Short mmCIF file of C-alpha atoms in Angstrom, two decimals:
data_model
loop_
_atom_site.label_atom_id
_atom_site.label_comp_id
_atom_site.label_asym_id
_atom_site.label_seq_id
_atom_site.Cartn_x
_atom_site.Cartn_y
_atom_site.Cartn_z
CA UNK I 30 0.00 0.00 0.00
CA UNK I 31 2.83 2.43 0.86
CA UNK I 32 4.63 1.63 -2.39
CA UNK I 33 1.45 2.25 -4.42
CA UNK I 34 0.86 5.49 -2.53
CA UNK I 35 4.40 6.62 -3.34
CA UNK I 36 3.99 5.75 -7.02
CA UNK I 37 0.72 7.71 -7.25
CA UNK I 38 2.35 10.69 -5.47
CA UNK I 39 5.17 10.73 -8.05
CA UNK I 40 2.67 10.34 -10.89
CA UNK I 41 0.57 13.32 -9.70
CA UNK I 42 3.62 15.52 -9.08
CA UNK I 43 5.05 14.74 -12.51
CA UNK I 44 1.71 15.37 -14.25
CA UNK I 45 1.37 18.73 -12.46
CA UNK I 46 4.83 19.89 -13.42
CA UNK I 47 6.01 23.01 -15.24
CA UNK I 48 4.62 22.05 -18.70
CA UNK I 49 1.08 21.83 -17.36
CA UNK I 50 1.46 25.07 -15.40
CA UNK I 51 2.49 26.78 -18.64
CA UNK I 52 -0.38 25.35 -20.69
CA UNK I 53 -3.06 26.09 -18.07
CA UNK I 54 -1.96 29.53 -16.90
CA UNK I 55 -0.02 30.65 -19.99
CA UNK I 56 -2.71 29.29 -22.31
CA UNK I 57 -5.47 30.81 -20.19
CA UNK I 58 -3.76 34.22 -20.23
CA UNK I 59 -3.42 33.99 -24.02
CA UNK I 60 -7.17 33.25 -24.32
CA UNK I 61 -8.01 36.11 -21.96
CA UNK I 62 -6.00 38.62 -24.01
CA UNK I 63 -7.14 37.13 -27.34
CA UNK I 64 -10.80 37.62 -26.31
CA UNK I 65 -10.03 41.20 -25.20
CA UNK I 66 -11.10 40.34 -21.63
CA UNK I 67 -14.56 39.22 -22.73
CA UNK I 68 -15.47 37.41 -19.47
CA UNK I 69 -15.53 40.77 -17.70
CA UNK I 70 -17.02 42.86 -20.51
CA UNK I 71 -20.05 40.57 -21.03
CA UNK I 72 -20.54 39.45 -17.43
CA UNK I 73 -24.04 40.95 -17.01
CA UNK I 74 -25.12 39.69 -20.42
CA UNK I 75 -24.08 36.21 -19.22
CA UNK I 76 -26.36 36.63 -16.17
CA UNK I 77 -29.31 37.44 -18.48
CA UNK I 78 -28.57 34.37 -20.59
CA UNK I 79 -28.48 32.23 -17.44
CA UNK I 80 -31.83 33.64 -16.31
CA UNK I 81 -33.38 32.24 -19.50
CA UNK I 82 -33.91 35.55 -21.34
CA UNK I 83 -32.61 34.07 -24.60
CA UNK I 84 -33.73 30.42 -24.22
CA UNK I 85 -34.94 28.76 -27.42
CA UNK I 86 -36.94 25.57 -26.76
CA UNK I 87 -36.54 24.52 -30.42
CA UNK I 88 -32.74 24.71 -30.39
CA UNK I 89 -30.58 21.57 -30.69
CA UNK I 90 -29.63 20.02 -27.36
CA UNK I 91 -31.00 18.22 -24.32
CA UNK I 92 -30.96 20.68 -21.38
CA UNK I 93 -31.36 24.42 -20.66
CA UNK I 94 -28.52 26.89 -20.00
CA UNK I 95 -29.38 26.84 -16.28
CA UNK I 96 -29.44 23.04 -16.16
CA UNK I 97 -26.11 22.87 -18.01
CA UNK I 98 -24.46 25.27 -15.53
CA UNK I 99 -26.08 23.45 -12.59
CA UNK I 100 -24.83 20.11 -13.92
CA UNK I 101 -21.30 21.49 -14.37
CA UNK I 102 -21.40 23.19 -10.95
CA UNK I 103 -22.68 19.99 -9.33
CA UNK I 104 -19.31 18.47 -10.16
CA UNK I 105 -17.17 21.55 -9.43
CA UNK I 106 -18.92 22.72 -6.25
CA UNK I 107 -18.02 19.67 -4.27
CA UNK I 108 -15.21 18.40 -2.14
CA UNK I 109 -12.71 20.58 -4.00
CA UNK I 110 -14.36 23.56 -2.30
CA UNK I 111 -14.34 22.07 1.18
CA UNK I 112 -11.55 19.50 1.29
CA UNK I 113 -9.41 20.93 -1.54
CA UNK I 114 -9.25 24.39 0.02
CA UNK I 115 -8.42 22.86 3.40
CA UNK I 116 -5.57 20.87 1.81
CA UNK I 117 -4.24 24.05 0.14
CA UNK I 118 -4.29 26.06 3.39
CA UNK I 119 -2.81 23.16 5.40
CA UNK I 120 0.16 23.05 3.01
CA UNK I 121 0.46 26.67 1.89
CA UNK I 122 -1.24 28.87 4.46
CA UNK I 123 -3.42 31.91 3.56
CA UNK I 124 -1.34 32.79 0.48
CA UNK I 125 -2.51 29.66 -1.38
CA UNK I 126 -5.94 31.27 -1.75
CA UNK I 127 -4.57 34.19 -3.75
CA UNK I 128 -3.23 31.85 -6.41
CA UNK I 129 -6.54 29.99 -6.47
CA UNK I 130 -8.18 33.35 -7.26
CA UNK I 131 -5.72 33.98 -10.09
CA UNK I 132 -6.45 30.47 -11.38
CA UNK I 133 -10.21 31.22 -11.31
CA UNK I 134 -9.97 34.59 -13.08
CA UNK I 135 -7.90 33.06 -15.87
CA UNK I 136 -10.16 30.00 -15.74
CA UNK I 137 -13.23 32.10 -16.58
CA UNK I 138 -11.70 32.84 -19.98
CA UNK I 139 -10.61 29.23 -20.45
CA UNK I 140 -14.10 27.95 -19.65
CA UNK I 141 -15.62 30.46 -22.06
CA UNK I 142 -13.46 29.19 -24.92
CA UNK I 143 -13.76 25.45 -24.19
CA UNK I 144 -17.55 25.56 -23.76
CA UNK I 145 -18.07 27.78 -26.80
CA UNK I 146 -16.12 25.20 -28.81
CA UNK I 147 -18.31 22.44 -27.32
CA UNK I 148 -21.29 24.02 -29.10
CA UNK I 149 -19.46 25.22 -32.24
CA UNK I 150 -18.09 21.77 -33.01
CA UNK I 151 -20.66 19.30 -31.75
CA UNK I 152 -20.27 15.83 -33.18
CA UNK I 153 -22.44 12.70 -33.35
CA UNK I 154 -22.06 9.49 -31.41
CA UNK I 155 -22.49 6.02 -32.89
CA UNK I 156 -26.28 6.33 -32.45
CA UNK I 157 -26.33 9.53 -34.49
CA UNK I 158 -27.15 11.71 -31.46
CA UNK I 159 -25.56 15.17 -31.23
CA UNK I 160 -22.85 15.36 -28.53
CA UNK I 161 -20.40 17.98 -27.22
CA UNK I 162 -17.11 17.91 -25.36
CA UNK I 163 -13.35 18.09 -25.98
CA UNK I 164 -13.21 14.76 -27.82
CA UNK I 165 -15.82 16.02 -30.29
CA UNK I 166 -14.44 19.52 -30.82
CA UNK I 167 -10.98 18.00 -31.34
CA UNK I 168 -12.39 15.73 -34.06
CA UNK I 169 -14.79 18.22 -35.67
CA UNK I 170 -12.61 21.31 -35.26
CA UNK I 171 -9.15 19.94 -35.96
CA UNK I 172 -10.00 16.99 -38.19
CA UNK I 173 -9.85 13.19 -38.12
CA UNK I 174 -6.04 13.18 -38.06
CA UNK I 175 -6.24 14.52 -34.48
CA UNK I 176 -8.26 11.53 -33.28
CA UNK I 177 -5.39 10.17 -31.09
CA UNK I 178 -5.66 13.36 -28.99
CA UNK I 179 -9.42 12.85 -28.60
CA UNK I 180 -8.88 9.20 -27.66
CA UNK I 181 -6.22 10.19 -25.10
CA UNK I 182 -8.64 12.67 -23.49
CA UNK I 183 -11.40 10.05 -23.32
CA UNK I 184 -9.16 7.39 -21.78
CA UNK I 185 -8.04 9.86 -19.10
CA UNK I 186 -11.69 10.88 -18.63
CA UNK I 187 -12.68 7.31 -17.76
CA UNK I 188 -10.34 7.49 -14.74
CA UNK I 189 -10.61 11.23 -13.97
CA UNK I 190 -14.40 10.99 -13.71
CA UNK I 191 -14.28 8.29 -11.05
CA UNK I 192 -15.81 9.47 -7.76
CA UNK I 193 -13.15 8.09 -5.43
CA UNK I 194 -11.98 11.45 -3.98
CA UNK I 195 -15.50 12.72 -3.25
CA UNK I 196 -16.52 9.42 -1.69
CA UNK I 197 -13.32 9.25 0.37
CA UNK I 198 -13.86 12.72 1.81
CA UNK I 199 -17.56 12.15 2.48
CA UNK I 200 -16.64 8.96 4.34
CA UNK I 201 -14.05 10.91 6.34
CA UNK I 202 -16.65 13.57 7.21
CA UNK I 203 -19.22 10.99 8.32
CA UNK I 204 -16.65 9.29 10.55
CA UNK I 205 -15.22 12.53 11.97
CA UNK I 206 -18.54 14.35 12.52
CA UNK I 207 -21.16 11.68 13.05
CA UNK I 208 -19.75 8.30 14.08
CA UNK I 209 -16.64 8.97 16.24
CA UNK I 210 -18.32 11.56 18.56
CA UNK I 211 -21.04 8.97 19.19
CA UNK I 212 -18.60 6.23 20.14
CA UNK I 213 -18.60 4.35 16.83
CA UNK I 214 -15.01 3.64 15.76
CA UNK I 215 -14.04 3.75 12.09
CA UNK I 216 -13.51 0.26 10.70
CA UNK I 217 -13.30 -1.32 7.26
CA UNK I 218 -16.83 -2.62 7.83
CA UNK I 219 -18.28 0.82 8.68
CA UNK I 220 -16.56 2.35 5.63
CA UNK I 221 -17.89 -0.44 3.44
CA UNK I 222 -21.44 0.19 4.71
CA UNK I 223 -21.08 3.92 3.94
CA UNK I 224 -19.96 2.96 0.45
CA UNK I 225 -22.99 0.70 -0.05
CA UNK I 226 -25.40 3.47 1.00
CA UNK I 227 -23.77 5.87 -1.47
CA UNK I 228 -23.98 3.21 -4.18
CA UNK I 229 -27.74 2.90 -3.64
CA UNK I 230 -28.36 6.68 -3.73
CA UNK I 231 -26.14 7.23 -6.77
CA UNK I 232 -27.54 4.33 -8.78
CA UNK I 233 -31.10 5.63 -8.52
CA UNK I 234 -30.13 8.91 -10.20
CA UNK I 235 -27.38 8.06 -12.70
CA UNK I 236 -29.17 5.08 -14.22
CA UNK I 237 -31.90 7.57 -15.23
CA UNK I 238 -29.54 9.34 -17.64
CA UNK I 239 -28.73 13.02 -18.25
CA UNK I 240 -32.33 14.22 -17.91
CA UNK I 241 -32.63 12.92 -14.34
CA UNK I 242 -29.08 14.06 -13.48
CA UNK I 243 -29.65 17.63 -14.74
CA UNK I 244 -33.04 17.97 -13.04
CA UNK I 245 -31.62 16.72 -9.75
CA UNK I 246 -28.64 19.08 -10.04
CA UNK I 247 -30.95 21.99 -10.90
CA UNK I 248 -32.70 21.53 -7.55
CA UNK I 249 -29.67 20.65 -5.39
CA UNK I 250 -27.02 23.15 -6.52
CA UNK I 251 -28.71 26.50 -5.69
CA UNK I 252 -29.97 25.25 -2.31
CA UNK I 253 -26.63 23.76 -1.25
CA UNK I 254 -24.70 26.91 -2.18
CA UNK I 255 -27.19 29.07 -0.24
CA UNK I 256 -27.04 26.89 2.89
CA UNK I 257 -23.24 26.82 2.85
CA UNK I 258 -23.12 30.59 2.24
CA UNK I 259 -25.34 31.26 5.28
CA UNK I 260 -23.33 28.95 7.55
CA UNK I 261 -20.01 30.55 6.64
CA UNK I 262 -21.48 34.04 7.10
CA UNK I 263 -22.43 32.99 10.66
CA UNK I 264 -18.81 31.91 11.28
CA UNK I 265 -17.48 35.16 9.84
CA UNK I 266 -19.94 37.05 12.01
CA UNK I 267 -18.60 35.31 15.14
CA UNK I 268 -15.01 36.21 14.16
CA UNK I 269 -15.74 39.45 12.31
CA UNK I 270 -12.72 41.24 13.78
CA UNK I 271 -10.40 38.62 12.22
CA UNK I 272 -11.79 38.84 8.67
CA UNK I 273 -9.87 41.96 7.43
CA UNK I 274 -6.58 40.60 8.77
CA UNK I 275 -6.90 37.27 6.98
CA UNK I 276 -8.14 38.82 3.75
CA UNK I 277 -4.98 40.92 3.79
CA UNK I 278 -2.84 37.83 4.60
CA UNK I 279 -4.19 36.05 1.51
CA UNK I 280 -2.47 38.74 -0.55
CA UNK I 281 0.74 39.28 1.44
CA UNK I 282 1.45 35.59 2.10
CA UNK I 283 1.01 34.81 -1.60
CA UNK I 284 4.48 36.24 -2.16
CA UNK I 285 6.09 35.72 1.26
CA UNK I 286 4.96 32.09 1.61
CA UNK I 287 5.74 32.16 5.34
CA UNK I 288 3.47 29.20 6.08
CA UNK I 289 4.37 26.98 3.12
CA UNK I 290 4.94 23.33 4.12
CA UNK I 291 5.12 21.77 0.68
CA UNK I 292 7.90 21.01 -1.78
CA UNK I 293 9.66 23.96 -3.38
CA UNK I 294 9.17 24.55 -7.08
CA UNK I 295 11.87 26.03 -9.37
CA UNK I 296 14.02 26.47 -6.27
CA UNK I 297 11.68 28.67 -4.26
CA UNK I 298 8.71 28.39 -1.92
CA UNK I 299 6.75 31.06 -3.82
CA UNK I 300 6.95 28.87 -6.93
CA UNK I 301 5.69 25.93 -4.89
CA UNK I 302 2.83 28.03 -3.54
CA UNK I 303 1.82 29.17 -7.04
CA UNK I 304 1.75 25.57 -8.25
CA UNK I 305 -0.25 24.50 -5.20
CA UNK I 306 -2.84 27.26 -5.77
CA UNK I 307 -3.17 26.52 -9.47
CA UNK I 308 -3.45 22.78 -8.81
CA UNK I 309 -6.14 23.14 -6.15
CA UNK I 310 -7.90 25.86 -8.17
CA UNK I 311 -8.04 23.64 -11.26
CA UNK I 312 -9.25 20.72 -9.14
CA UNK I 313 -11.98 22.95 -7.74
CA UNK I 314 -13.29 24.78 -10.84
CA UNK I 315 -12.02 22.35 -13.52
CA UNK I 316 -11.27 25.17 -15.98
CA UNK I 317 -9.19 23.80 -18.85
CA UNK I 318 -9.63 20.19 -17.73
CA UNK I 319 -12.43 19.44 -20.20
CA UNK I 320 -15.24 18.11 -18.02
CA UNK I 321 -17.52 21.19 -18.14
CA UNK I 322 -17.66 21.27 -21.97
CA UNK I 323 -19.27 17.83 -21.85
CA UNK I 324 -22.16 19.23 -19.76
CA UNK I 325 -22.43 22.53 -21.63
CA UNK I 326 -22.19 20.73 -24.97
CA UNK I 327 -25.61 19.21 -24.25
CA UNK I 328 -27.25 22.64 -23.81
CA UNK I 329 -30.25 23.67 -25.96
CA UNK I 330 -28.73 26.51 -27.95
CA UNK I 331 -27.66 27.41 -31.44
CA UNK I 332 -25.44 30.23 -30.15
CA UNK I 333 -22.00 28.90 -29.09
CA UNK I 334 -20.90 32.20 -27.55
CA UNK I 335 -24.00 32.28 -25.38
CA UNK I 336 -23.18 28.93 -23.81
CA UNK I 337 -19.57 29.97 -23.32
CA UNK I 338 -20.73 33.05 -21.42
CA UNK I 339 -22.88 30.93 -19.10
CA UNK I 340 -20.01 28.49 -18.55
CA UNK I 341 -17.56 31.25 -17.56
CA UNK I 342 -19.73 32.01 -14.52
CA UNK I 343 -18.72 28.63 -13.10
CA UNK I 344 -15.21 29.54 -11.83
CA UNK I 345 -16.56 32.83 -10.43
CA UNK I 346 -19.21 31.03 -8.36
CA UNK I 347 -17.04 28.05 -7.50
CA UNK I 348 -13.67 29.56 -6.60
CA UNK I 349 -14.11 33.30 -6.11
CA UNK I 350 -17.18 32.80 -3.88
CA UNK I 351 -17.45 29.29 -2.39
CA UNK I 352 -13.70 28.53 -2.01
CA UNK I 353 -13.06 31.97 -0.51
CA UNK I 354 -15.81 31.38 2.06
CA UNK I 355 -14.28 28.04 3.04
CA UNK I 356 -10.81 29.58 3.33
CA UNK I 357 -12.03 32.41 5.54
CA UNK I 358 -13.90 29.98 7.81
CA UNK I 359 -10.72 27.91 8.30
CA UNK I 360 -8.48 30.94 8.78
CA UNK I 361 -10.52 33.15 11.12
CA UNK I 362 -11.20 30.31 13.55
CA UNK I 363 -7.45 29.60 13.79
CA UNK I 364 -7.85 25.83 13.35
CA UNK I 365 -5.34 25.83 10.47
CA UNK I 366 -2.62 26.61 13.04
CA UNK I 367 -3.87 24.59 16.01
CA UNK I 368 -5.13 21.41 14.35
CA UNK I 369 -3.21 18.64 12.61
CA UNK I 370 -6.38 17.72 10.72
CA UNK I 371 -6.30 17.90 6.94
CA UNK I 372 -8.88 17.85 4.17
CA UNK I 373 -12.51 17.89 5.19
CA UNK I 374 -11.67 17.31 8.88
CA UNK I 375 -9.95 20.71 9.02
CA UNK I 376 -13.06 22.45 7.67
CA UNK I 377 -15.20 20.51 10.15
CA UNK I 378 -12.96 21.68 13.00
CA UNK I 379 -13.58 25.30 11.93
CA UNK I 380 -17.36 24.84 11.88
CA UNK I 381 -17.32 23.10 15.27
CA UNK I 382 -15.25 25.93 16.74
CA UNK I 383 -17.57 28.73 15.59
CA UNK I 384 -20.94 26.93 15.83
CA UNK I 385 -20.63 24.43 18.72
CA UNK I 386 -22.85 21.31 18.72
CA UNK I 387 -24.76 22.13 15.51
CA UNK I 388 -21.99 23.41 13.21
CA UNK I 389 -20.54 20.01 12.37
CA UNK I 390 -23.92 18.48 11.61
CA UNK I 391 -24.96 21.37 9.37
CA UNK I 392 -21.62 21.09 7.57
CA UNK I 393 -22.21 17.38 7.13
CA UNK I 394 -25.50 18.16 5.36
CA UNK I 395 -23.60 20.50 3.00
CA UNK I 396 -20.82 17.97 2.46
CA UNK I 397 -23.29 15.18 1.75
CA UNK I 398 -25.17 17.34 -0.75
CA UNK I 399 -21.98 18.57 -2.41
CA UNK I 400 -20.52 15.09 -2.68
CA UNK I 401 -23.64 13.26 -3.79
CA UNK I 402 -24.46 15.84 -6.49
CA UNK I 403 -20.87 15.47 -7.74
CA UNK I 404 -21.32 11.71 -7.88
CA UNK I 405 -24.29 12.16 -10.24
CA UNK I 406 -22.46 14.47 -12.65
CA UNK I 407 -19.13 12.68 -12.92
CA UNK I 408 -20.89 9.51 -14.02
CA UNK I 409 -22.25 11.43 -17.00
CA UNK I 410 -18.76 12.62 -17.95
CA UNK I 411 -17.32 9.13 -17.75
CA UNK I 412 -20.16 7.60 -19.77
CA UNK I 413 -19.62 10.22 -22.52
CA UNK I 414 -15.96 9.19 -22.72
CA UNK I 415 -17.01 5.52 -22.79
CA UNK I 416 -19.49 6.28 -25.58
CA UNK I 417 -16.81 7.99 -27.68
CA UNK I 418 -14.32 5.15 -27.23
CA UNK I 419 -16.56 2.08 -27.45
CA UNK I 420 -19.86 3.25 -28.96
CA UNK I 421 -23.00 4.74 -27.45
CA UNK I 422 -24.58 1.30 -27.06
CA UNK I 423 -21.84 0.41 -24.54
CA UNK I 424 -21.82 3.58 -22.44
CA UNK I 425 -24.14 2.13 -19.76
CA UNK I 426 -21.39 -0.31 -18.77
CA UNK I 427 -19.40 2.61 -17.40
CA UNK I 428 -22.11 3.27 -14.80
CA UNK I 429 -21.58 -0.18 -13.30
CA UNK I 430 -17.80 0.33 -13.16
CA UNK I 431 -18.44 3.79 -11.69
CA UNK I 432 -20.78 2.47 -9.00
CA UNK I 433 -18.26 -0.23 -8.04
CA UNK I 434 -15.52 2.41 -7.66
CA UNK I 435 -17.60 4.13 -4.96
CA UNK I 436 -16.76 1.21 -2.68
CA UNK I 437 -13.07 1.65 -3.55
CA UNK I 438 -13.21 5.33 -2.56
CA UNK I 439 -14.81 4.47 0.76
CA UNK I 440 -12.14 2.00 1.89
CA UNK I 441 -8.86 3.57 0.66
CA UNK I 442 -6.66 6.36 2.16
CA UNK I 443 -7.04 10.05 1.18
CA UNK I 444 -3.56 10.57 -0.32
CA UNK I 445 -3.95 7.71 -2.79
CA UNK I 446 -7.33 8.95 -4.01
CA UNK I 447 -6.19 12.58 -4.22
CA UNK I 448 -3.07 11.73 -6.24
CA UNK I 449 -4.86 9.34 -8.61
CA UNK I 450 -7.51 11.90 -9.60
CA UNK I 451 -5.10 14.86 -9.48
CA UNK I 452 -2.70 13.24 -11.91
CA UNK I 453 -5.36 12.14 -14.35
CA UNK I 454 -7.04 15.55 -14.24
CA UNK I 455 -3.72 17.06 -15.29
CA UNK I 456 -3.45 14.71 -18.28
CA UNK I 457 -7.02 15.58 -19.38
CA UNK I 458 -5.99 19.24 -19.58
CA UNK I 459 -3.28 18.59 -22.18
CA UNK I 460 -5.58 17.65 -25.13
CA UNK I 461 -8.29 20.11 -24.00
CA UNK I 462 -5.99 23.13 -23.82
CA UNK I 463 -3.98 22.14 -26.94
CA UNK I 464 -7.12 22.01 -29.10
CA UNK I 465 -8.60 25.13 -27.49
CA UNK I 466 -5.50 27.25 -28.15
CA UNK I 467 -5.32 26.08 -31.79
CA UNK I 468 -9.05 26.77 -32.36
CA UNK I 469 -9.07 30.09 -30.46
CA UNK I 470 -9.09 32.27 -33.63
CA UNK I 471 -12.36 30.61 -34.73
CA UNK I 472 -13.92 31.43 -31.36
CA UNK I 473 -12.77 35.06 -31.63
CA UNK I 474 -14.41 35.26 -35.07
CA UNK I 475 -17.62 33.84 -33.57
CA UNK I 476 -17.49 36.41 -30.74
CA UNK I 477 -17.40 39.26 -33.25
CA UNK I 478 -20.32 37.81 -35.22
CA UNK I 479 -22.38 37.30 -32.05
CA UNK I 480 -21.65 40.81 -30.77
CA UNK I 481 -22.81 42.24 -34.09
CA UNK I 482 -26.03 40.16 -34.08
CA UNK I 483 -26.86 41.12 -30.48
CA UNK I 484 -25.69 44.75 -30.76
CA UNK I 485 -23.43 44.32 -27.72
#
């Protein structure tokens, strides 16, 4: 087990090396400049699109703009926001959050381009149904000769979409918050039972296909964000005098890296902190990874730019709002300095400190909702990859493999799960960002045409 853990650690670290940092951040900056900072110029227009002002029920696609964003957010607003932020602060201190913000701002542009391409270059599966996602815009936008890149993305997607990290952290939260305080020790049997319960809940939804997944996400996502938002505001209210100090530390420690506990990068702790922030930011909002375009590619729209604008709201909601709230809750309570807990347990310690007795249980409700909604969405991503590789008639087999992996996530250690998904996420970004950068001029041309049509 230790040897396997070490191998997966090396795999994740290698995958998240300098080349990926350049393609995610450098590529994202290129897209931001190439679009003339469109995510910020058309932000309020994107809100109107999300509200349904421009919905066309006769357009090609399966789900509405709101359902597409909810489906994408159901996967991104999950354990990356609660456990991922806690991991980043545990290793890098307050300064890690600054680099997560930078990752999100650049990620808004990246998401705009990738999800616009998902509509511009929709392809057809073996059943003749219209589909969207990186594998399709690689094939349709770049040509059949680029198929190996699309296949590589899909193979990585089969692993990257597995729910092992979310399940692992939900199991940890249930043990830490619910079972251990009530005298029930964590055992392999108790973890296995948790896994079986999650299997039952997940199977009911994902076996119903995208329609059931999107409708469930549409109901869960807004309510879970609101509940979490209210709970963190209560914590910030209890420690209101600490908030300005830690907001300032997020900026100053980003360059000083006084609290950095991780490995140095390019010979300096600031480099290590930047990499940590980008890695956790990408894990949280998935910009440039290629998962969101699979959800947004199913949207009912004939306007690619419109869907891209809706998609770019994802990193803003996910990282700039939800991750920042989590970070402040952990920092103002001081648990990041006094507790050896990591991941979701660190966030739980913060909630228990500020809201005694009830805080942990309310957080558990949020965690359960976050995690379970993520379980629904990732199955859809994996089945799309399966469909591309082996034909649409075989995609249902992925759901069974996916459901079985929930048990694996419940009974294995955190570090193994985190490194497995982290590394594969990094590899998914390579074909997604490569194709997006090459096709960027076509998106820019589409932006100009859309602006002219809409008089923006």
